[in-house]
Tab-separated table of C-alpha atoms in Angstrom:
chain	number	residue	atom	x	y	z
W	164	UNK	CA	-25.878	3.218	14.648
W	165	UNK	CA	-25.653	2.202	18.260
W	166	UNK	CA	-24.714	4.884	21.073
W	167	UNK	CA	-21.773	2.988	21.605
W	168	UNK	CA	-20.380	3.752	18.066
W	169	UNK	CA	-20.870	7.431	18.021
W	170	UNK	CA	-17.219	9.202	18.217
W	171	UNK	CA	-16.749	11.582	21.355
W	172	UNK	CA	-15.548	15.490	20.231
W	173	UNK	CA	-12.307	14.497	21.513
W	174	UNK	CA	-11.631	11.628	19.620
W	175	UNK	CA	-12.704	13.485	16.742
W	176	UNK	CA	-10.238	15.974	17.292
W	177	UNK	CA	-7.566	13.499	18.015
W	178	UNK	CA	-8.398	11.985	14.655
W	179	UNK	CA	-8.065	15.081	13.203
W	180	UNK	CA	-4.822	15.952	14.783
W	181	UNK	CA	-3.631	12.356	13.728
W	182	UNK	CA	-4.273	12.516	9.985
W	183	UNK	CA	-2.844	16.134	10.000
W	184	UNK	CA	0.737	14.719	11.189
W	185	UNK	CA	0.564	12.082	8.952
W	186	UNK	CA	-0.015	14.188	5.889
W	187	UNK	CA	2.877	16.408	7.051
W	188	UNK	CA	5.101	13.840	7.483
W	189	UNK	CA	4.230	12.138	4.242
W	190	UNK	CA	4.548	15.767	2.552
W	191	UNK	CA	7.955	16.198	3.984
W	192	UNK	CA	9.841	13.137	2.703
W	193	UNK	CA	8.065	13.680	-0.840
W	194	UNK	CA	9.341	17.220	-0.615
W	195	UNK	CA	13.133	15.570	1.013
W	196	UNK	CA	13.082	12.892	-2.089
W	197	UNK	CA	12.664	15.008	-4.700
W	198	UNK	CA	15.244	17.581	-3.341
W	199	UNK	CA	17.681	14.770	-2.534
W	200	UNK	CA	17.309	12.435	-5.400
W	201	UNK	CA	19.470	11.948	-8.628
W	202	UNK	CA	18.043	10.791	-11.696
W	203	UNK	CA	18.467	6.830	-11.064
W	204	UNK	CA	15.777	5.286	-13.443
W	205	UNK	CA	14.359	1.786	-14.441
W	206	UNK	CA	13.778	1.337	-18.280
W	207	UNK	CA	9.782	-0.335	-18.761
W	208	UNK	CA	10.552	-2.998	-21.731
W	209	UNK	CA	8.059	-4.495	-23.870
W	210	UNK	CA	8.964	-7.542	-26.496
W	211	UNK	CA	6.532	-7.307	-29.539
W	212	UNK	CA	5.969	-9.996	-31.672
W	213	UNK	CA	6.927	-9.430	-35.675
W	214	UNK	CA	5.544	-12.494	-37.187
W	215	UNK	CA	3.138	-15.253	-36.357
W	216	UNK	CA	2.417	-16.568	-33.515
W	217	UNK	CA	5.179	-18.493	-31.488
W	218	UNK	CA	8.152	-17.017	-33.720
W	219	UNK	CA	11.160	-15.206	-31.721
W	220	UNK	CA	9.619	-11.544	-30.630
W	221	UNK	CA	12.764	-9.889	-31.031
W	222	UNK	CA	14.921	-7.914	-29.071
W	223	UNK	CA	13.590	-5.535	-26.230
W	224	UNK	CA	12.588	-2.416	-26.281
W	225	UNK	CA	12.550	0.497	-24.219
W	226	UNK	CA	9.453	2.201	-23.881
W	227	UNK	CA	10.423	4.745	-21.545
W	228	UNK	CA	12.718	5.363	-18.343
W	229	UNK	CA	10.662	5.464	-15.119
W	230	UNK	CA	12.659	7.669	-12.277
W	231	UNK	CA	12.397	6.015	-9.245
W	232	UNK	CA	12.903	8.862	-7.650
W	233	UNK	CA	9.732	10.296	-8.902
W	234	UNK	CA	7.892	6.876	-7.771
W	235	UNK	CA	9.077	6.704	-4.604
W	236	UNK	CA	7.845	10.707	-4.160
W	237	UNK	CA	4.420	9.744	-5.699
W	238	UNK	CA	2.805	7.120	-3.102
W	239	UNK	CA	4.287	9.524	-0.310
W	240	UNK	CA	2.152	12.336	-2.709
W	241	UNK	CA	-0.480	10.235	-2.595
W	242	UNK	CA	-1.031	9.345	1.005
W	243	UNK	CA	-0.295	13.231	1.977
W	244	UNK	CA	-2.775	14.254	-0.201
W	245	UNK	CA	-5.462	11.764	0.924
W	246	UNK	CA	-4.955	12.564	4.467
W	247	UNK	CA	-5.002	16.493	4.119
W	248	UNK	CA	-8.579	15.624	2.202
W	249	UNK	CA	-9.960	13.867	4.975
W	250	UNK	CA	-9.193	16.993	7.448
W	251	UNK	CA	-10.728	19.413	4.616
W	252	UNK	CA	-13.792	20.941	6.574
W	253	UNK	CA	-16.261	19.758	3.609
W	254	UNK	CA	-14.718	16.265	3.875
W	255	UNK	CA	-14.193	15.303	7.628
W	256	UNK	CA	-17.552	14.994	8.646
W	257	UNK	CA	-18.355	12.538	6.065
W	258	UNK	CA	-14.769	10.738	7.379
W	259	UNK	CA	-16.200	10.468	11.019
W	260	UNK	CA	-19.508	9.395	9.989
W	261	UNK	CA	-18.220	6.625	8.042
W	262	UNK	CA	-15.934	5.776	10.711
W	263	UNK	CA	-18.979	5.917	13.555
W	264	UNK	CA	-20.391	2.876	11.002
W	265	UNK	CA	-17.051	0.997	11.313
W	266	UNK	CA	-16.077	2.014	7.659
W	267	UNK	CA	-13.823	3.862	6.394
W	268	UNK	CA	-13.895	3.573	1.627
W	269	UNK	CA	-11.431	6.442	1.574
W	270	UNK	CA	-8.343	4.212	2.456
W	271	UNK	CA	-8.723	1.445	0.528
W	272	UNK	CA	-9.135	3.835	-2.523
W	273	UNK	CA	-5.803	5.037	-1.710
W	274	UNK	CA	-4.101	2.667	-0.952
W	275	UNK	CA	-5.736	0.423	-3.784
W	276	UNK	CA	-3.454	3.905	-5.644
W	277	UNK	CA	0.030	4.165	-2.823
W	278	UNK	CA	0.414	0.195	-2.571
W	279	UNK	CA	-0.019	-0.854	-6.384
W	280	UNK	CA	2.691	2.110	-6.789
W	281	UNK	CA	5.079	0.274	-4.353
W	282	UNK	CA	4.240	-2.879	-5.868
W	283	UNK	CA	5.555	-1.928	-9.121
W	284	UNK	CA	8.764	-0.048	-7.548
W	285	UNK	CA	9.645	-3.085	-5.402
W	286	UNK	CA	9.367	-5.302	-8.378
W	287	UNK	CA	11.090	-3.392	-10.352
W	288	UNK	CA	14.368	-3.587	-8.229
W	289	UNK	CA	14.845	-7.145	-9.001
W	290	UNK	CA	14.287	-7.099	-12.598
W	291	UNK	CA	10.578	-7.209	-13.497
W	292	UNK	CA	10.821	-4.612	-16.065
W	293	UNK	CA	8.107	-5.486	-18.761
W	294	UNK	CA	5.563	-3.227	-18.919
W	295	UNK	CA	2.521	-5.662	-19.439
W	296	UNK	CA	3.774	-7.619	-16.319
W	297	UNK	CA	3.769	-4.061	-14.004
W	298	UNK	CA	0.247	-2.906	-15.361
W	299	UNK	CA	-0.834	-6.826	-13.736
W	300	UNK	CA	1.214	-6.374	-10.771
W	301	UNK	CA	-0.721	-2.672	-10.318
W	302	UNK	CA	-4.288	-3.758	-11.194
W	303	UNK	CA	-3.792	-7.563	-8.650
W	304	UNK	CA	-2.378	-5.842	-5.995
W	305	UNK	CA	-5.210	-3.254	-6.359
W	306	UNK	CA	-7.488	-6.062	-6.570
W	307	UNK	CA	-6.644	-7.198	-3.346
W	308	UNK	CA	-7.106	-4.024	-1.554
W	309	UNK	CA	-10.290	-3.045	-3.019
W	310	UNK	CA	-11.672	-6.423	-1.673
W	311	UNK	CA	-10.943	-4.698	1.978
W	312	UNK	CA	-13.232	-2.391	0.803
W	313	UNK	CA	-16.100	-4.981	-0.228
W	314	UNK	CA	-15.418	-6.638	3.484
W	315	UNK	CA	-16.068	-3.417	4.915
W	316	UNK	CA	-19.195	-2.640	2.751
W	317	UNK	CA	-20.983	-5.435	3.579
W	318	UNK	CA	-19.332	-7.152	7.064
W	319	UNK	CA	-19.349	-5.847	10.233
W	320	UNK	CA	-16.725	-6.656	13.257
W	321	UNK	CA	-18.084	-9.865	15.513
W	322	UNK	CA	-19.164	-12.571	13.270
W	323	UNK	CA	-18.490	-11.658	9.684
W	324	UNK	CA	-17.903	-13.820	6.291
W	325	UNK	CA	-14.288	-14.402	5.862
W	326	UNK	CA	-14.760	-14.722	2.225
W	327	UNK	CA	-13.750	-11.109	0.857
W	328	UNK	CA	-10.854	-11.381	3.107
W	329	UNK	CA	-9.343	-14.507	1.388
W	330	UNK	CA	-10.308	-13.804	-1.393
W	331	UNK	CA	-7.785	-10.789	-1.058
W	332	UNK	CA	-5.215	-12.798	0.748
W	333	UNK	CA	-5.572	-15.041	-2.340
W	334	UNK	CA	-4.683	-12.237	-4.990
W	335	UNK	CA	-2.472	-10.011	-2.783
W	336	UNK	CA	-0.044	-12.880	-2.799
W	337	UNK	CA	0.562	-13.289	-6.531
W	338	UNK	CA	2.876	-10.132	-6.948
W	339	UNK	CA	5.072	-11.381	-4.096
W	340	UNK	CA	5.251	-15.015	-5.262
W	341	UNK	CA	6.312	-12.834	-8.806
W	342	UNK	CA	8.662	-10.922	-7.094
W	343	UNK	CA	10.308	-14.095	-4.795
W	344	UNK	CA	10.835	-15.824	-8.663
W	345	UNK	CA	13.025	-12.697	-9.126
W	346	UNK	CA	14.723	-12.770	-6.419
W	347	UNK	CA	15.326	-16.715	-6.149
W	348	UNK	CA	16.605	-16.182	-10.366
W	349	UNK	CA	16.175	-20.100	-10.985
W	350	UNK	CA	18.624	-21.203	-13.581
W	351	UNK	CA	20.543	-17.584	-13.848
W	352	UNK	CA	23.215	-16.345	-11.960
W	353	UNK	CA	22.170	-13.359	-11.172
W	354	UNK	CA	22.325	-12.003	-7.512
W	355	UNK	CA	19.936	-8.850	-6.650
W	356	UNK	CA	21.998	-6.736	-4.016
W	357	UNK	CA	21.386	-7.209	-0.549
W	358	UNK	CA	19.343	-4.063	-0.041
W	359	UNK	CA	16.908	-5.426	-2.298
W	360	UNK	CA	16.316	-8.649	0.194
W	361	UNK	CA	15.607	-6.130	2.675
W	362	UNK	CA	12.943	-4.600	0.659
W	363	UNK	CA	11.384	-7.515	-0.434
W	364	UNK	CA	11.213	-8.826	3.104
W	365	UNK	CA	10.844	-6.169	4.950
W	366	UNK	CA	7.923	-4.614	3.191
W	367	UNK	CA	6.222	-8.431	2.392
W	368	UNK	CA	5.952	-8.365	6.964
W	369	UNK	CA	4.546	-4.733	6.696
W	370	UNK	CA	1.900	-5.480	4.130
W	371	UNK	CA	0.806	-8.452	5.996
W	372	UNK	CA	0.572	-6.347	9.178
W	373	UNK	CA	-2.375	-4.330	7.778
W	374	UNK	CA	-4.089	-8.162	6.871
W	375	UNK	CA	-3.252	-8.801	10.364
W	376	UNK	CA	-4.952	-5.659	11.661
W	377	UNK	CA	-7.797	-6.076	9.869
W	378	UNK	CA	-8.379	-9.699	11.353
W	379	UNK	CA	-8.059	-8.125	14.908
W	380	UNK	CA	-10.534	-5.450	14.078
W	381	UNK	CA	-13.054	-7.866	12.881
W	382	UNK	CA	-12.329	-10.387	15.706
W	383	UNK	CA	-12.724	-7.879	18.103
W	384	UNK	CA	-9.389	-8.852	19.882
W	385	UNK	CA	-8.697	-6.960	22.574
W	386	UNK	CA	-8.060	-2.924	21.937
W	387	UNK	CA	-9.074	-3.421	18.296
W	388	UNK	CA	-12.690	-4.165	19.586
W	389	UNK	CA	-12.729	0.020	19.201
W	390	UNK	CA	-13.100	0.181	15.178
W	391	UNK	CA	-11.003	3.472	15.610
W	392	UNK	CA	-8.045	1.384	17.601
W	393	UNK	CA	-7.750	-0.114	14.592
W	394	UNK	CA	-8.012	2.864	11.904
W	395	UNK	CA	-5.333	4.368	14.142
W	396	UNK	CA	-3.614	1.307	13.379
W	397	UNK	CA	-4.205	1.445	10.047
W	398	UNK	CA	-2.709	5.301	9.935
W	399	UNK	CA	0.687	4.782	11.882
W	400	UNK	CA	0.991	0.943	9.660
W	401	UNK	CA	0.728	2.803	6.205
W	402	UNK	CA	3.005	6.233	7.692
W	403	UNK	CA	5.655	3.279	9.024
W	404	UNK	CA	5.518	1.038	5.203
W	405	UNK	CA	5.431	4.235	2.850
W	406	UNK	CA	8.696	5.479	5.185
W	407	UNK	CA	10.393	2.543	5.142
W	408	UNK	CA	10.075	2.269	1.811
W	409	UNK	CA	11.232	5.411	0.482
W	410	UNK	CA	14.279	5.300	2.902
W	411	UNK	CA	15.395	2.088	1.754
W	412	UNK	CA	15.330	2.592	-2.006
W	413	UNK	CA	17.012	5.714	-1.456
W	414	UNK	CA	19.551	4.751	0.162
W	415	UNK	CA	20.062	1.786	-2.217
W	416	UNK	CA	19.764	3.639	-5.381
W	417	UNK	CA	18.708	7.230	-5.459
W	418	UNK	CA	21.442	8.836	-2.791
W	419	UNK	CA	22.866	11.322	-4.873
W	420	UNK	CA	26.818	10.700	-6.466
């Protein structure tokens, strides 16, 4: 580790201080959601087949009713509680001293968790229902943020391999090319409300704003050539998507009658 890398006491503490207000204010809104919400839910469907192959599987059934309430609650849950681990005084050391080697594995494990859980709400919105197509939307979306976590592991910011990085640009795009076919309903009439649009949009600039982040930190653009520029970046982006989020679906669907 160069001199240059090591993190001053009061960046440290600012750090510190920075996670802790994101975990409250993650905490809060789960706690305001959960008070506030009714009981809107999405049913997860499944079509089995009851004959041979290529026969008509049936009618749909209803496997059970996922409250999007509850959803929306647990990848606010989930960020709070990753953030208050970081600060833990077992924990935090090990945070800084990943960060003082211009890593940081804890937040693409949670957000390989918070992300594939808004995935799967946003898609849900629309229409995409069946439950084998939301377990593929979860585990590609958490594809592509786990290959953050293989740049990280073995690149460095200045002259890195672009590969892991496209490689996750490449997968991170399939649920929102699913979700745009949704949206678009070729050959139906269906119309998705407005606030759904805004969702979809919306949250499809946010997402790309942590890609975009990431290819300043690595470029060493500017501010972002400090690796903790960027994870403060990296805090306020996923405390800004999670937010906007859980604001918009309630407000479209879980404001209480």
């Amino acid at each position: 580790m160069n001199t240059a890398d090591a993190i001053a006491s009061g960046t440290s503490n600012r750090l510190r201080i920075y996670n802790s207000a994101a975990a409250l204010v993650h905490l809060l809104q789960a706690v305001a959601v959960l008070s506030l919400t009714n009981d809107f839910s999405i049913p997860v469907t499944a079509m089995f087949l009851d004959g041979p192959p290529g026969t008509d599987p049936g009618t749909v059934t209803t496997l059970f009713d996922f409250r999007i309430g509850w959803g929306v609650a647990g990848f606010l849950l989930m960020s709070a509680a990753a953030h208050l681990t970081l600060i833990m005084p077992g924990i935090f050391p090990w945070y800084i001293g990943q960060l003082e080697t211009r890593r940081n594995y804890a937040r693409w494990v949670e957000y390989s968790f918070s992300s594939s859980l808004m995935i799967v709400i946003i898609a849900m919105l629309p229409g995409i229902t069946d439950i084998s197509a939301l377990i593929a939307l979860f585990g590609v979306n958490a594809s592509m943020i786990l290959f953050g976590l293989v740049m990280e592991k073995y690149e460095q910011p200045g002259r890195p391999s672009w590969l892991s990085y496209w490689l996750g640009v490449l997968t991170g795009s399939i649920p929102w090319i699913a979700i745009a076919i949704y949206l678009w309903s070729p050959g139906s009439s269906a119309q998705p409300p407005a606030f759904v649009y805004g969702i979809f949009f919306s949250l499809f600039l946010f997402f790309n704003s942590f890609a975009l982040n990431m290819i300043l930190q690595y470029k060493g653009t500017w501010r972002w050539r400090n690796y903790i520029f960027g994870e403060n970046a990296y805090i306020f982006l996923s405390l800004a998507a999670k937010s906007l989020l859980a604001w918009q679906v309630f407000a479209g669907t879980l404001v209480p009658s």
